[in-house]
Short mmCIF file of C-alpha atoms in Angstrom, two decimals:
data_model
loop_
_atom_site.label_atom_id
_atom_site.label_comp_id
_atom_site.label_asym_id
_atom_site.label_seq_id
_atom_site.Cartn_x
_atom_site.Cartn_y
_atom_site.Cartn_z
CA MET K 1 0.00 0.00 0.00
CA ASN K 2 1.47 3.39 -1.03
CA PHE K 3 1.59 6.49 1.15
CA LEU K 4 -1.57 8.10 -0.28
CA SER K 5 -3.56 4.89 0.07
CA THR K 6 -2.38 4.50 3.67
CA LEU K 7 -3.29 8.10 4.43
CA ALA K 8 -6.75 7.66 2.89
CA ALA K 9 -7.33 4.49 4.87
CA ARG K 10 -6.32 6.17 8.11
CA ALA K 11 -8.57 9.14 7.34
CA ALA K 12 -11.47 6.78 6.75
CA VAL K 13 -10.85 5.13 10.11
CA VAL K 14 -10.72 8.53 11.83
CA LEU K 15 -14.01 9.59 10.24
CA THR K 16 -15.63 6.30 11.19
CA LEU K 17 -14.48 6.65 14.79
CA ALA K 18 -15.62 10.29 14.89
CA SER K 19 -19.03 9.31 13.53
CA ALA K 20 -19.34 6.53 16.07
CA ALA K 21 -18.34 8.90 18.88
CA ALA K 22 -20.92 11.45 17.75
CA SER K 23 -23.61 8.79 17.67
CA ALA K 24 -22.59 7.55 21.11
CA HIS K 25 -22.98 11.05 22.54
CA ALA K 26 -26.22 11.91 20.74
CA ALA K 27 -28.83 13.19 23.14
CA ASP K 28 -31.64 10.77 24.02
CA VAL K 29 -33.96 13.66 24.82
CA ILE K 30 -34.17 17.07 23.15
CA ARG K 31 -35.73 19.74 25.38
CA ILE K 32 -37.10 22.98 23.99
CA GLY K 33 -38.05 25.87 26.24
CA VAL K 34 -40.69 28.32 25.00
CA ALA K 35 -40.89 31.82 26.49
CA THR K 36 -44.64 31.85 26.93
CA ALA K 37 -47.20 30.01 29.04
CA GLY K 38 -48.94 29.02 25.83
CA GLY K 39 -52.39 27.45 25.79
CA GLY K 40 -54.46 24.63 24.43
CA ASP K 41 -54.19 20.87 24.91
CA PRO K 42 -51.48 19.93 24.24
CA ILE K 43 -49.97 23.31 25.11
CA THR K 44 -48.78 25.28 22.11
CA TRP K 45 -48.35 28.88 21.02
CA GLY K 46 -48.93 31.05 17.97
CA GLY K 47 -47.38 33.87 16.01
CA SER K 48 -44.29 31.86 15.10
CA PRO K 49 -43.43 29.00 12.74
CA GLY K 50 -42.29 27.28 15.91
CA GLY K 51 -45.96 26.99 16.84
CA VAL K 52 -46.51 25.06 13.61
CA VAL K 53 -43.64 22.73 14.49
CA ARG K 54 -45.21 22.11 17.89
CA ALA K 55 -48.81 21.67 16.72
CA ASN K 56 -47.85 19.27 13.91
CA GLN K 57 -45.42 17.30 16.12
CA ALA K 58 -42.89 17.78 13.32
CA LEU K 59 -39.85 17.39 15.58
CA GLU K 60 -41.25 14.29 17.22
CA LYS K 61 -41.74 12.72 13.79
CA ALA K 62 -38.28 13.78 12.60
CA PHE K 63 -36.54 12.13 15.56
CA GLN K 64 -38.82 9.10 15.89
CA ALA K 65 -36.60 6.79 13.85
CA ASP K 66 -33.63 7.75 16.04
CA GLY K 67 -35.48 6.86 19.21
CA VAL K 68 -35.00 10.41 20.48
CA LYS K 69 -37.70 11.95 22.64
CA VAL K 70 -38.70 15.60 22.22
CA GLU K 71 -39.90 17.57 25.23
CA TRP K 72 -41.49 21.03 25.14
CA LEU K 73 -41.45 23.21 28.24
CA PHE K 74 -43.55 26.37 28.45
CA PHE K 75 -42.68 29.18 30.85
CA LYS K 76 -45.25 31.63 32.23
CA GLY K 77 -42.30 33.73 33.37
CA ALA K 78 -41.39 34.16 29.68
CA GLY K 79 -37.81 35.06 28.71
CA PRO K 80 -36.35 35.51 32.20
CA ALA K 81 -37.63 32.06 33.23
CA VAL K 82 -36.17 30.53 30.08
CA ASN K 83 -32.79 32.05 30.95
CA GLU K 84 -32.90 30.34 34.32
CA ALA K 85 -33.67 27.02 32.66
CA LEU K 86 -30.79 27.51 30.22
CA SER K 87 -28.45 28.35 33.08
CA ASN K 88 -29.43 25.15 34.88
CA LYS K 89 -29.17 23.13 31.64
CA GLN K 90 -32.78 22.10 31.97
CA ILE K 91 -33.37 22.85 28.27
CA ASP K 92 -31.24 22.53 25.14
CA PHE K 93 -33.03 24.91 22.77
CA ALA K 94 -34.99 28.06 23.52
CA TYR K 95 -37.61 30.06 21.67
CA GLN K 96 -37.07 33.52 23.11
CA GLY K 97 -37.38 37.23 22.46
CA ASP K 98 -34.47 39.55 21.73
CA LEU K 99 -34.21 41.34 25.09
CA PRO K 100 -34.28 38.35 27.47
CA SER K 101 -31.81 36.43 25.32
CA THR K 102 -29.53 39.49 25.39
CA VAL K 103 -29.82 39.68 29.17
CA GLY K 104 -28.95 36.01 29.36
CA ARG K 105 -25.88 36.53 27.22
CA ALA K 106 -24.81 39.49 29.36
CA ASN K 107 -25.08 37.25 32.40
CA GLY K 108 -22.78 34.66 30.90
CA LEU K 109 -25.15 32.23 29.21
CA LYS K 110 -23.35 30.59 26.31
CA THR K 111 -25.88 30.29 23.52
CA LYS K 112 -26.00 30.58 19.75
CA ILE K 113 -28.84 32.09 17.75
CA LEU K 114 -29.72 29.64 14.98
CA LEU K 115 -32.57 31.32 13.12
CA VAL K 116 -35.39 33.82 13.46
CA SER K 117 -38.80 32.44 14.39
CA GLY K 118 -41.24 35.31 14.56
CA ALA K 119 -39.98 38.68 13.32
CA ARG K 120 -41.35 42.21 13.35
CA ASN K 121 -43.96 41.56 16.03
CA ASN K 122 -46.18 44.55 16.74
CA LEU K 123 -46.69 46.27 20.08
CA TYR K 124 -49.88 47.93 21.28
CA VAL K 125 -51.08 50.15 24.10
CA VAL K 126 -54.52 49.31 25.43
CA VAL K 127 -56.81 51.02 27.93
CA PRO K 128 -60.28 50.30 29.36
CA PRO K 129 -63.07 51.03 26.87
CA ASN K 130 -64.31 54.12 28.73
CA SER K 131 -60.84 55.51 29.43
CA LYS K 132 -60.07 59.14 28.68
CA LEU K 133 -56.51 58.18 27.67
CA ASN K 134 -56.14 58.55 23.91
CA ARG K 135 -52.43 58.85 23.18
CA ILE K 136 -49.01 57.92 24.52
CA GLU K 137 -48.53 61.33 26.13
CA ASP K 138 -51.62 60.70 28.26
CA LEU K 139 -49.85 57.84 30.05
CA LYS K 140 -47.81 60.22 32.19
CA GLY K 141 -48.51 59.57 35.86
CA GLU K 142 -50.84 56.66 35.08
CA ARG K 143 -50.63 53.04 36.26
CA VAL K 144 -49.24 51.22 33.23
CA SER K 145 -48.45 47.54 32.90
CA ILE K 146 -45.16 46.64 31.20
CA PHE K 147 -43.91 43.06 31.28
CA ARG K 148 -40.31 43.85 32.20
CA GLY K 149 -37.49 41.74 30.85
CA THR K 150 -39.44 40.61 27.79
CA ASN K 151 -38.90 41.62 24.18
CA GLY K 152 -41.68 44.20 24.48
CA HIS K 153 -39.99 46.04 27.33
CA LEU K 154 -37.40 47.95 25.31
CA VAL K 155 -39.84 48.69 22.50
CA ALA K 156 -42.19 50.20 25.06
CA ASN K 157 -39.34 52.38 26.33
CA ASN K 158 -38.48 53.48 22.80
CA VAL K 159 -42.10 54.31 22.06
CA LEU K 160 -42.31 56.37 25.25
CA ALA K 161 -39.08 58.19 24.36
CA ALA K 162 -40.44 59.06 20.92
CA HIS K 163 -43.31 60.81 22.69
CA GLY K 164 -41.21 62.66 25.25
CA LEU K 165 -41.66 60.23 28.14
CA THR K 166 -39.60 57.68 30.03
CA GLU K 167 -40.67 54.68 32.08
CA ARG K 168 -40.07 56.79 35.20
CA ASP K 169 -42.87 59.11 34.13
CA LEU K 170 -45.32 56.26 34.60
CA LYS K 171 -46.51 54.37 37.63
CA GLY K 172 -45.12 51.21 36.10
CA VAL K 173 -46.46 47.80 37.10
CA ASN K 174 -44.60 44.64 36.13
CA LEU K 175 -47.22 42.06 35.09
CA ASP K 176 -47.19 39.05 32.80
CA SER K 177 -49.71 38.95 29.95
CA GLY K 178 -52.47 37.12 31.80
CA SER K 179 -52.13 39.22 34.92
CA ALA K 180 -52.11 42.42 32.86
CA GLN K 181 -55.38 41.47 31.20
CA ALA K 182 -57.04 40.74 34.53
CA ALA K 183 -55.72 43.99 35.98
CA LEU K 184 -56.94 46.13 33.09
CA VAL K 185 -60.40 44.59 33.08
CA SER K 186 -60.73 45.11 36.84
CA ASN K 187 -59.32 48.66 36.63
CA GLY K 188 -56.20 47.61 38.52
CA VAL K 189 -54.13 49.44 35.90
CA ASP K 190 -55.00 52.34 33.63
CA ALA K 191 -53.18 51.06 30.54
CA ALA K 192 -50.97 48.24 29.34
CA PHE K 193 -48.35 47.56 26.70
CA GLY K 194 -48.70 44.20 24.98
CA GLY K 195 -49.09 42.18 21.81
CA TYR K 196 -51.69 40.24 19.85
CA GLU K 197 -53.18 38.79 23.06
CA TRP K 198 -55.06 42.08 23.51
CA PHE K 199 -57.21 41.69 20.39
CA LYS K 200 -59.34 39.07 22.17
CA ILE K 201 -59.96 41.48 25.06
CA ARG K 202 -60.72 44.28 22.63
CA ASP K 203 -63.18 42.16 20.66
CA GLN K 204 -64.97 41.32 23.92
CA GLY K 205 -65.51 45.03 24.43
CA LEU K 206 -63.25 45.11 27.49
CA ALA K 207 -60.42 47.23 26.08
CA LYS K 208 -59.54 49.61 23.30
CA ILE K 209 -56.25 50.10 21.48
CA ILE K 210 -54.93 53.65 21.51
CA TYR K 211 -51.53 53.00 19.93
CA SER K 212 -49.96 50.50 17.54
CA THR K 213 -46.44 50.15 16.12
CA ARG K 214 -47.83 48.62 12.92
CA GLY K 215 -46.73 50.49 9.83
CA GLN K 216 -44.25 52.58 11.76
CA ASP K 217 -40.46 52.35 11.99
CA PRO K 218 -39.47 48.64 11.99
CA ALA K 219 -37.19 49.53 14.91
CA TYR K 220 -40.35 49.53 17.02
CA THR K 221 -40.97 45.85 16.34
CA ARG K 222 -39.94 42.83 18.41
CA GLN K 223 -37.95 39.81 17.27
CA ALA K 224 -37.87 36.22 18.50
CA SER K 225 -35.39 33.49 17.65
CA LEU K 226 -34.45 29.87 18.19
CA LEU K 227 -31.33 29.53 20.33
CA VAL K 228 -29.26 26.54 21.37
CA ARG K 229 -26.85 26.02 24.24
CA GLU K 230 -23.30 26.10 22.88
CA ASP K 231 -22.23 22.93 24.62
CA PHE K 232 -25.24 21.03 23.29
CA ALA K 233 -24.49 22.19 19.74
CA ASN K 234 -20.84 21.21 20.07
CA ASP K 235 -21.79 17.73 21.25
CA ASN K 236 -24.74 17.18 18.91
CA PRO K 237 -24.28 19.04 15.60
CA ALA K 238 -26.31 16.51 13.58
CA GLN K 239 -29.27 16.89 15.93
CA VAL K 240 -29.04 20.67 15.78
CA GLN K 241 -29.11 20.46 11.98
CA LYS K 242 -32.23 18.29 12.08
CA VAL K 243 -33.99 20.74 14.41
CA VAL K 244 -33.12 23.64 12.13
CA ASP K 245 -34.29 21.69 9.08
CA VAL K 246 -37.69 21.16 10.68
CA PHE K 247 -38.03 24.83 11.68
CA VAL K 248 -37.11 25.94 8.15
CA ASP K 249 -39.76 23.64 6.68
CA ALA K 250 -42.33 25.18 9.01
CA ALA K 251 -41.18 28.70 8.13
CA ARG K 252 -41.55 27.92 4.43
CA TRP K 253 -45.07 26.62 4.90
CA ALA K 254 -46.03 29.51 7.22
CA SER K 255 -44.72 32.04 4.67
CA ASP K 256 -46.98 30.85 1.85
CA GLU K 257 -49.98 33.15 1.47
CA SER K 258 -52.12 30.24 0.28
CA ASN K 259 -51.73 28.80 3.79
CA ARG K 260 -52.86 31.94 5.63
CA ASP K 261 -56.21 30.52 6.71
CA ALA K 262 -54.73 27.14 7.71
CA LEU K 263 -51.92 28.88 9.60
CA PHE K 264 -54.31 30.93 11.72
CA ARG K 265 -56.34 27.77 12.38
CA ILE K 266 -53.23 26.10 13.75
CA TRP K 267 -52.27 29.10 15.86
CA GLU K 268 -55.76 29.42 17.36
CA LYS K 269 -55.18 26.05 19.04
CA SER K 270 -53.11 28.06 21.53
CA GLY K 271 -56.28 29.71 22.78
CA VAL K 272 -55.77 32.95 20.86
CA PRO K 273 -58.75 33.35 18.49
CA TYR K 274 -58.45 33.22 14.72
CA ALA K 275 -59.71 36.81 14.57
CA SER K 276 -56.77 37.96 16.68
CA TRP K 277 -54.25 36.48 14.26
CA ALA K 278 -56.12 37.99 11.32
CA ALA K 279 -55.93 41.39 13.04
CA GLU K 280 -52.25 41.03 13.99
CA PHE K 281 -51.21 40.08 10.45
CA ASP K 282 -53.61 42.35 8.58
CA GLN K 283 -51.92 44.07 5.62
CA GLN K 284 -48.64 42.28 6.39
CA SER K 285 -47.06 39.50 4.37
CA LEU K 286 -46.59 36.16 6.01
CA ALA K 287 -43.11 35.86 4.53
CA SER K 288 -41.88 39.06 6.16
CA ARG K 289 -43.09 37.90 9.58
CA ASN K 290 -42.20 34.20 9.35
CA SER K 291 -38.85 34.35 7.58
CA PRO K 292 -36.05 32.48 9.40
CA ILE K 293 -33.37 34.64 7.77
CA VAL K 294 -30.74 36.35 9.90
CA ASP K 295 -30.16 39.46 7.78
CA ASP K 296 -28.73 42.91 8.43
CA PHE K 297 -32.01 44.07 9.95
CA ILE K 298 -32.08 41.27 12.53
CA ILE K 299 -28.44 41.78 13.47
CA ALA K 300 -28.99 45.54 13.75
CA ARG K 301 -32.01 45.01 15.99
CA TYR K 302 -30.08 42.75 18.36
CA LYS K 303 -27.25 45.28 18.47
CA ALA K 304 -29.75 48.04 19.27
CA VAL K 305 -31.36 45.92 21.97
CA ALA K 306 -27.95 45.27 23.55
CA ALA K 307 -27.11 49.00 23.47
CA ASP K 308 -30.49 50.06 24.86
CA ALA K 309 -30.40 47.43 27.59
CA LEU K 310 -27.02 48.72 28.72
CA LYS K 311 -28.21 52.32 28.62
CA LEU K 312 -31.25 51.48 30.73
CA LYS K 313 -29.07 49.42 33.09
CA LEU K 314 -30.96 46.22 32.35
CA ILE K 315 -27.54 44.67 31.78
CA ARG K 316 -24.24 45.64 33.38
CA ARG K 317 -21.78 45.09 30.57
CA GLU K 318 -21.61 45.36 26.80
CA VAL K 319 -22.75 42.34 24.82
CA SER K 320 -21.02 41.19 21.65
CA VAL K 321 -23.60 40.37 19.00
CA ASP K 322 -21.60 39.64 15.85
CA ASP K 323 -20.32 36.27 17.06
CA TRP K 324 -23.64 35.29 18.63
CA PHE K 325 -25.31 34.16 15.41
CA ASP K 326 -24.39 30.72 14.09
CA THR K 327 -26.15 30.48 10.73
CA ARG K 328 -24.23 27.49 9.39
CA TYR K 329 -27.14 25.16 10.06
CA LEU K 330 -29.63 27.60 8.58
CA GLU K 331 -27.61 28.16 5.42
CA GLN K 332 -27.19 24.40 5.00
CA ALA K 333 -30.93 23.86 5.36
CA LEU K 334 -31.71 26.62 2.86
CA LYS K 335 -29.25 25.16 0.37
CA ASN K 336 -30.50 21.60 0.75
CA LYS K 337 -34.12 22.67 0.34
CA GLY K 338 -33.52 25.07 -2.56
CA LEU K 339 -34.66 28.05 -0.47
CA ASP K 340 -31.56 30.23 -0.76
CA GLN K 341 -33.51 32.93 -2.59
CA TYR K 342 -36.98 32.30 -1.21
CA TRP K 343 -37.13 35.00 1.46
CA ALA K 344 -36.34 38.67 0.92
CA ARG K 345 -33.50 40.14 2.95
CA SER K 346 -33.48 43.58 4.53
CA ASP K 347 -30.85 46.17 5.31
CA ALA K 348 -30.20 47.44 8.82
CA SER K 349 -33.10 49.89 8.63
CA GLY K 350 -35.56 47.16 7.66
CA LYS K 351 -35.81 48.10 4.00
CA THR K 352 -35.94 45.21 1.54
CA ILE K 353 -32.72 44.87 -0.44
CA ALA K 354 -33.66 41.73 -2.39
CA THR K 355 -37.09 40.59 -3.44
CA THR K 356 -37.63 36.91 -4.17
CA ALA K 357 -40.58 34.58 -4.62
CA PRO K 358 -42.98 37.49 -5.29
CA ASN K 359 -45.99 35.15 -5.23
CA GLN K 360 -45.20 34.37 -1.59
CA VAL K 361 -44.75 37.83 -0.14
CA SER K 362 -47.95 39.64 -1.04
CA ALA K 363 -49.86 40.92 1.96
CA ARG K 364 -53.58 40.77 2.44
#
């Protein structure tokens, strides 16, 4: 056997051993933490392609042949509670908003952002139906619910700043979504910042919306992503790739306008009515909201969140964002599925810089 043949044989042995080692260390259980209490039976959530993955048991089916169990854990405490679970290695992946994941990183959590799963989420300000509050400026001195530490917290602060106010000008009350709804209906608070969950309360005649970020500067929107613990990814790259593949498939399906009705039907299994999803996504393309792409806009938003969090002393040190994103798995999935050019990409300001698949991105 000549030198090259010997070298090739040795390389083959090394690869075989490496493959065997990877298989031996493959996780028997994959645990995904979701930064919401969710709803329904089984518990799920909406507004993200991840909700489609959950409702269709797509991950369970993908890992069935490997004998790997998939566990979903939902956290009423939202992002901050997910950070605690990540710190204790109680979960391997996390669906989480931009601010809490940034806080986790600032506190030393070693994670990687794999893909976006719910972009450009709107924020609203609601008040009781008979309230005399009609604009952001009217919130000064009022009891206002803000779910601190979540991805709506900083947006709320930015909205206040744009109208000459700060959080200190309010009588702020830190309440989760369910508690905020109960408080507003019982006049425990005068107003509340929140998301699509408020449409149900509005449609029941128990609240009115006096402000919306829809159609305004994309900087006023909220982003959510799928993260993985670094050590889990290092030990189980093949499993990470499979998870990303499944999420990309769901994002593709959830971005197709012909699936709009079916998508909202799936999401309403979380307990949020179909009408609420129709209102949240009105005049917005599914592709722009459900794209998994990590583009300049997403990176810029995470950088802005890190800067704002430091300025507001929500974190104590600067957070590096550039090396936080690990898009290798995403790019591989896009390439394998022929989706490299499917979703439009945006510049740092949120303006589209490349338009693809025009039949998929029309809004209703």
